[in-house]
Tab-separated table of C-alpha atoms and ligand atoms in Angstrom:
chain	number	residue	atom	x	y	z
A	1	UNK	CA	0.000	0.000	0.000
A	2	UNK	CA	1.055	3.275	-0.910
A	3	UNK	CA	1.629	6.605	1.075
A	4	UNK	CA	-1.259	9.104	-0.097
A	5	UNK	CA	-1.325	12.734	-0.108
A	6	UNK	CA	-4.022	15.332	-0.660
A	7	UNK	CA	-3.668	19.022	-2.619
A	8	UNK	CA	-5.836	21.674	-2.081
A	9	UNK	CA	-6.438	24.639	-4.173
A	10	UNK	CA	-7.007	28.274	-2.154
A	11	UNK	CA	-8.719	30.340	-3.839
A	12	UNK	CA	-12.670	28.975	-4.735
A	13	UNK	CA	-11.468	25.883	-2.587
A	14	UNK	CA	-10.503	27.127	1.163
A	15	UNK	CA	-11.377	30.081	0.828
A	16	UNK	CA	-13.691	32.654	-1.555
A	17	UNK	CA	-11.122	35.343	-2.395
A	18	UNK	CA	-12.131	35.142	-6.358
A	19	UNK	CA	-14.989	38.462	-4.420
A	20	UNK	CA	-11.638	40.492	-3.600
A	21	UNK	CA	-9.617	39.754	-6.573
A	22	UNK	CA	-12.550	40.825	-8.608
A	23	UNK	CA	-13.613	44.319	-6.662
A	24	UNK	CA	-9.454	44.980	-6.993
A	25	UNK	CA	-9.371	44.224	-10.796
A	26	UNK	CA	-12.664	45.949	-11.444
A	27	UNK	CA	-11.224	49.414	-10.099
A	28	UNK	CA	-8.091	49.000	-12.177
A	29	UNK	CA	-10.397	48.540	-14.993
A	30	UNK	CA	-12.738	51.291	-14.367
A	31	UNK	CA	-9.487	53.529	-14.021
A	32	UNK	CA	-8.017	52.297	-17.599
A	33	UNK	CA	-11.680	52.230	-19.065
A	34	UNK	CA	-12.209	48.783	-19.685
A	35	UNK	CA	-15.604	47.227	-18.864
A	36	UNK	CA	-14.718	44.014	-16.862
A	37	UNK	CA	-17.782	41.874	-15.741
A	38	UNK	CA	-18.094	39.373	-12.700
A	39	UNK	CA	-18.251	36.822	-15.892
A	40	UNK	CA	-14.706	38.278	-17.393
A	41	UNK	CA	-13.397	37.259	-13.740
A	42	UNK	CA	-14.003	33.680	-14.050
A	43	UNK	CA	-11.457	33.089	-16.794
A	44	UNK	CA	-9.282	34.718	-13.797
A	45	UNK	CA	-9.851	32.211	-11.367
A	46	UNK	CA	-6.239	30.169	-10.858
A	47	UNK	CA	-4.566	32.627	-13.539
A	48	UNK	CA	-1.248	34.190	-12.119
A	49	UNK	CA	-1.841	37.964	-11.576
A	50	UNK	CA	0.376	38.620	-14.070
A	51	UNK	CA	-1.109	36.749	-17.086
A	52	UNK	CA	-4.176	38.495	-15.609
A	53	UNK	CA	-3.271	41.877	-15.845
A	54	UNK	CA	-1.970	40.586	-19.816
A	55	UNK	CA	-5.520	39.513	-20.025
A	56	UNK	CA	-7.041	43.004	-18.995
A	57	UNK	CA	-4.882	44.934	-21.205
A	58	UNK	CA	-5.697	42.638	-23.868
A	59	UNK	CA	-9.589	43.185	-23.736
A	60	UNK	CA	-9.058	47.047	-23.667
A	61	UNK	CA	-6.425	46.960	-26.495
A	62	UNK	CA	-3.760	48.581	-24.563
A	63	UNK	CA	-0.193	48.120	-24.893
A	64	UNK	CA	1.922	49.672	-22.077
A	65	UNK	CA	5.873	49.833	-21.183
A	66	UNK	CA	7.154	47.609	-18.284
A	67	UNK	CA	7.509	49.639	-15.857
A	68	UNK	CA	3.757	51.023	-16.158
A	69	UNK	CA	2.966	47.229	-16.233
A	70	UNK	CA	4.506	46.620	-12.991
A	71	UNK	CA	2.816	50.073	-11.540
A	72	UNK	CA	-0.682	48.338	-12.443
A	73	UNK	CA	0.512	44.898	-10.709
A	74	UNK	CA	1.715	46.580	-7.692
A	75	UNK	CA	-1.500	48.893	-7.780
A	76	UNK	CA	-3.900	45.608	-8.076
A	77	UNK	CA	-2.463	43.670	-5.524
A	78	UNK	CA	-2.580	46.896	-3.229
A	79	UNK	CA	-5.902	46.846	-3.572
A	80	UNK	CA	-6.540	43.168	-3.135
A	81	UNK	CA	-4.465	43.408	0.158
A	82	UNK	CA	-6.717	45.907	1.657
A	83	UNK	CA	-9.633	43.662	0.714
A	84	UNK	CA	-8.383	40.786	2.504
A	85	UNK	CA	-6.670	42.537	5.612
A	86	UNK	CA	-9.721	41.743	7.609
A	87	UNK	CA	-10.089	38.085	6.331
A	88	UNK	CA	-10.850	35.778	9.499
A	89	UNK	CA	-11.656	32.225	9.758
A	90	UNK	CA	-15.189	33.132	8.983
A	91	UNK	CA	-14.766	33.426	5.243
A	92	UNK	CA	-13.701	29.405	5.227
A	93	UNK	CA	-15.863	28.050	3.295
A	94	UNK	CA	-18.599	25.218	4.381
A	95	UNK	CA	-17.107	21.789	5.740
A	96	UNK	CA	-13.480	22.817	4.602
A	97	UNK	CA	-12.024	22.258	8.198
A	98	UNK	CA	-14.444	19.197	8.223
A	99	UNK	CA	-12.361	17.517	5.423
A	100	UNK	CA	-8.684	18.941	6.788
A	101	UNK	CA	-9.420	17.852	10.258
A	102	UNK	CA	-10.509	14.072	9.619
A	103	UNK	CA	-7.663	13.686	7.516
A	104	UNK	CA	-5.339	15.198	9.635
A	105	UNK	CA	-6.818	12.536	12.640
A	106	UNK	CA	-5.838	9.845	9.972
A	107	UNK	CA	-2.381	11.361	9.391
A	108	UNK	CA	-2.500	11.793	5.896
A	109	UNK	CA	0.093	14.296	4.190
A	110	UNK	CA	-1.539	17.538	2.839
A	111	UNK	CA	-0.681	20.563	0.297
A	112	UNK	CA	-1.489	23.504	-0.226
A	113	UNK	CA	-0.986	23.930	-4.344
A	114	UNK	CA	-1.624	27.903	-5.446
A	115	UNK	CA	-1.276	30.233	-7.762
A	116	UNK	CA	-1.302	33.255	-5.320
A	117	UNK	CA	1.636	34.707	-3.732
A	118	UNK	CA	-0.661	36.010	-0.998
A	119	UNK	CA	-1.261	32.502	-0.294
A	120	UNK	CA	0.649	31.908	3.324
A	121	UNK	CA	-0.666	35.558	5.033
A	122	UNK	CA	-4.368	34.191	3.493
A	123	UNK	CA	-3.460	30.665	5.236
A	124	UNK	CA	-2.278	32.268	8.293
A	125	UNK	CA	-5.530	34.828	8.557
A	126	UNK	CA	-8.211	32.148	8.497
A	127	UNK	CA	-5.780	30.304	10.705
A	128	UNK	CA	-5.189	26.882	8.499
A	129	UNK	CA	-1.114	27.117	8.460
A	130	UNK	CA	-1.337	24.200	10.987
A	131	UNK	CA	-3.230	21.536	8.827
A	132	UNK	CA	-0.667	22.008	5.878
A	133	UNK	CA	2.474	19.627	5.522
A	134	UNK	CA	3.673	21.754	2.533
A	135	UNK	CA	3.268	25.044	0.721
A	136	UNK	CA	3.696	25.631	-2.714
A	137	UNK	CA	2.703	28.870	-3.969
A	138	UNK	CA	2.894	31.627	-7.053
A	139	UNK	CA	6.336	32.480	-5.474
A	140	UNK	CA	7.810	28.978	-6.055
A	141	UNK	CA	6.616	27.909	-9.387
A	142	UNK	CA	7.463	29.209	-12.781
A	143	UNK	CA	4.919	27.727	-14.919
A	144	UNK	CA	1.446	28.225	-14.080
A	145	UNK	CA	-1.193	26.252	-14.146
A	146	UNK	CA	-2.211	24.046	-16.361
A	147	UNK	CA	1.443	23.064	-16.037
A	148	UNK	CA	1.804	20.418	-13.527
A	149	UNK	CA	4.266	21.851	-11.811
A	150	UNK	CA	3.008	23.254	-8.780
A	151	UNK	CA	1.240	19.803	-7.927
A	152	UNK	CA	4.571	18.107	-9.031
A	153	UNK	CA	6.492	20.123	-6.256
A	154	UNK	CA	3.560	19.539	-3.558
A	155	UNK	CA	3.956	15.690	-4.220
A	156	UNK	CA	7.644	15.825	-3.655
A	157	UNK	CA	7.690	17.907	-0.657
A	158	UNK	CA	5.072	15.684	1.002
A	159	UNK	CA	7.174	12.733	0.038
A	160	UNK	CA	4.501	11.212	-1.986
A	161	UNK	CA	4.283	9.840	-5.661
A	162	UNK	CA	1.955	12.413	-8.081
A	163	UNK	CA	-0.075	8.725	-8.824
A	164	UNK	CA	-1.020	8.566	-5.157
A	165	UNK	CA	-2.109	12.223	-5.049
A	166	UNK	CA	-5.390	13.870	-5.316
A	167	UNK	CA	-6.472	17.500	-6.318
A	168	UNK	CA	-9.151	19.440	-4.856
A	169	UNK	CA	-9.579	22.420	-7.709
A	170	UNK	CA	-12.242	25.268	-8.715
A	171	UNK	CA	-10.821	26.102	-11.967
A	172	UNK	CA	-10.053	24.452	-15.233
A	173	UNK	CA	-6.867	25.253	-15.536
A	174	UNK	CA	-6.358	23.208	-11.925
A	175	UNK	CA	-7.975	20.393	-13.392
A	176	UNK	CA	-5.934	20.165	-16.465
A	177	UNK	CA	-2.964	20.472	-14.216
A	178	UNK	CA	-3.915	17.726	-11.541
A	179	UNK	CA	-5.066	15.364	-14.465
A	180	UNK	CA	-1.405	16.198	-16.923
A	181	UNK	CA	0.472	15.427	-13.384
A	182	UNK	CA	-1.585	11.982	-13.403
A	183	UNK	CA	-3.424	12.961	-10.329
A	184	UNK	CA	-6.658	12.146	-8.862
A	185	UNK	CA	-8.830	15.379	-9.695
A	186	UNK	CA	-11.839	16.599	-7.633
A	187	UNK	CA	-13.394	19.665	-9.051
A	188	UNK	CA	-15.191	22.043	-6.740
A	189	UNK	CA	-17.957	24.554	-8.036
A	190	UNK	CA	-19.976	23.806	-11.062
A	191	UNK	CA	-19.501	20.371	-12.579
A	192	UNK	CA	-20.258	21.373	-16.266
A	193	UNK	CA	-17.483	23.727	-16.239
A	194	UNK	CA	-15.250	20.915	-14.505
A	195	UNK	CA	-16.374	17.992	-16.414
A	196	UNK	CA	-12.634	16.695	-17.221
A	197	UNK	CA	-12.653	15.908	-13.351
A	198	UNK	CA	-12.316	12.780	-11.800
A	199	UNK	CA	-15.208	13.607	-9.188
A	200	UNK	CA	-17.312	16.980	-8.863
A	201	UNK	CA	-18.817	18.634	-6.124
A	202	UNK	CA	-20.377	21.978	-6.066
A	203	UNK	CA	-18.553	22.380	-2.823
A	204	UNK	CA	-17.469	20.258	0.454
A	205	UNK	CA	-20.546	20.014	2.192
A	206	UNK	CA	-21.369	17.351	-0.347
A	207	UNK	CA	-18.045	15.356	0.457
A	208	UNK	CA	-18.620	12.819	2.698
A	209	UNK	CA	-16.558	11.065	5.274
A	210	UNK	CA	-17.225	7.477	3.334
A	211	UNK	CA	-15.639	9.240	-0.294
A	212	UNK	CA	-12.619	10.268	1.918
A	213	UNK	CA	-12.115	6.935	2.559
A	214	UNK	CA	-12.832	5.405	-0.482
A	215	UNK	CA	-10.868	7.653	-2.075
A	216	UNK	CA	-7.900	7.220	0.436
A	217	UNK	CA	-8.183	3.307	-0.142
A	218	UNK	CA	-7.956	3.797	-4.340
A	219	UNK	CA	-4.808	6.322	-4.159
A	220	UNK	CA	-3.079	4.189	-1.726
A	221	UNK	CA	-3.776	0.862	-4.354
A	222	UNK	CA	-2.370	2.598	-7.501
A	223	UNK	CA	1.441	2.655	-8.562
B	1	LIG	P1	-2.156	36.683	-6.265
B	1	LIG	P2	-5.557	29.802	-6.625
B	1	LIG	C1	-5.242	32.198	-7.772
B	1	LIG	O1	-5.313	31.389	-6.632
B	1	LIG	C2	-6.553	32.930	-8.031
B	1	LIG	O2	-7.582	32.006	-8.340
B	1	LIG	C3	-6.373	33.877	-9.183
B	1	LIG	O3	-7.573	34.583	-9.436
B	1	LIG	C4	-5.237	34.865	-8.852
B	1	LIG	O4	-4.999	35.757	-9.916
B	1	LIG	C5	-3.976	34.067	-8.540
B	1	LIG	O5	-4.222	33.163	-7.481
B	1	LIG	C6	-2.799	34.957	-8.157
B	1	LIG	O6	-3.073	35.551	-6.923
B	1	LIG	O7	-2.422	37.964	-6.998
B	1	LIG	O8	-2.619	36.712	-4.823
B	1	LIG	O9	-0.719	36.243	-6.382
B	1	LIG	O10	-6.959	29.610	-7.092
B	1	LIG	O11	-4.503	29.159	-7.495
B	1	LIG	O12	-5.385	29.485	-5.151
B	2	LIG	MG1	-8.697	28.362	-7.292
């Protein structure tokens, strides 16, 4: 039998930052006059901030030197911090700590996998550091998803093989990640969006203890 570990996604899967990285984009937007919808921010969702901001200059036809594109980056992310200073463990979302606390009881290795470099001070608000074995955020990887890599690095640092991993993911991009790294996927949020997942839930309060283990039971039988 096999050592198992489990990934999780932050944002859309711990916690629902996608509100604050929206309301920060928005005002850049509104300040280079570019309409940007709440449906423009889902092809956002686990999309580095910089291939976002390439994304928003994109739909408003702008081209801009470096240095103004690193003003705009540093301005967004401003933003988004002031959003999320006040973040407490109230914005986990439903049955998360359910999940991370019954396999935690059963000793089973866990990841955080992220493409936000706010990731450990958003980890540390809602008070979650403690669950998480490993840590691999925007600052460590340099492909973004869907490359595998920052689900390859989560399986090495938890000393696990990527075939005896699973991914818990909100966006595509996540899912075409976890599956590329030969991963167990689980997509979270709306399963027509995330058919290419193994499993779909609209969120945790669906997962129940008996999948955990079922699910523990078919990672740990695969090599
Ligand atoms: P930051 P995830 C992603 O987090 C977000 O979904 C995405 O919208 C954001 O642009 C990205 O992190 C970078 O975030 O600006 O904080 O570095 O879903 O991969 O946890
Ligand atoms: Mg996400």
């Amino acid at each position: 039998m096999k050592k198992t570990g489990f990934i999780f996604d932050l944002d859309g899967v711990i916690v629902d930052t996608a509100k604050y990285h929206y309301l920060a984009w928005k005002n850049l937007a509104d300040e280079l006059g570019i309409d940007f919808t709440e449906e423009d921010n889902e092809k956002f969702k686990g999309v580095s901030r910089k291939r976002c901001l390439e994304l928003l200059l994109e739909m408003g036809n702008i081209s801009v030197s470096q240095v103004q594109f690193d003003a705009w980056l540093e301005e967004k992310n401003e933003d988004y911090l002031k959003y999320i200073s006040n973040m407490d463990e109230s914005e986990i979302l439903p049955d998360v700590t359910k999940v991370l606390g019954y396999l935690k009881e059963k000793g089973i290795p866990m990841a955080l996998g992220s493409a936000s470099k706010n990731a450990v001070s958003i980890l540390e608000k809602v008070e979650l550091m403690s669950y998480f074995d490993a840590i691999v955020d925007g600052t460590q990887v340099t492909k973004a998803k869907p490359d595998p890599e920052v689900f390859l690095i989560a399986a090495k640092k938890m000393g696990v093989e990527p075939v005896n991993c699973v991914v818990f993911e909100d966006a595509l991009a996540g899912i075409e990640a976890a599956n590329t790294a030969g991963m167990e996927s689980i997509g979270i949020g709306d399963v027509k969006i995330l058919s290419d997942a193994d499993h779909g839930f609209n969120n945790f309060t669906e997962i129940d203890l008996g999948f955990l283990n079922d699910l523990i039971l078919l990672l740990k039988s695969k090599n």
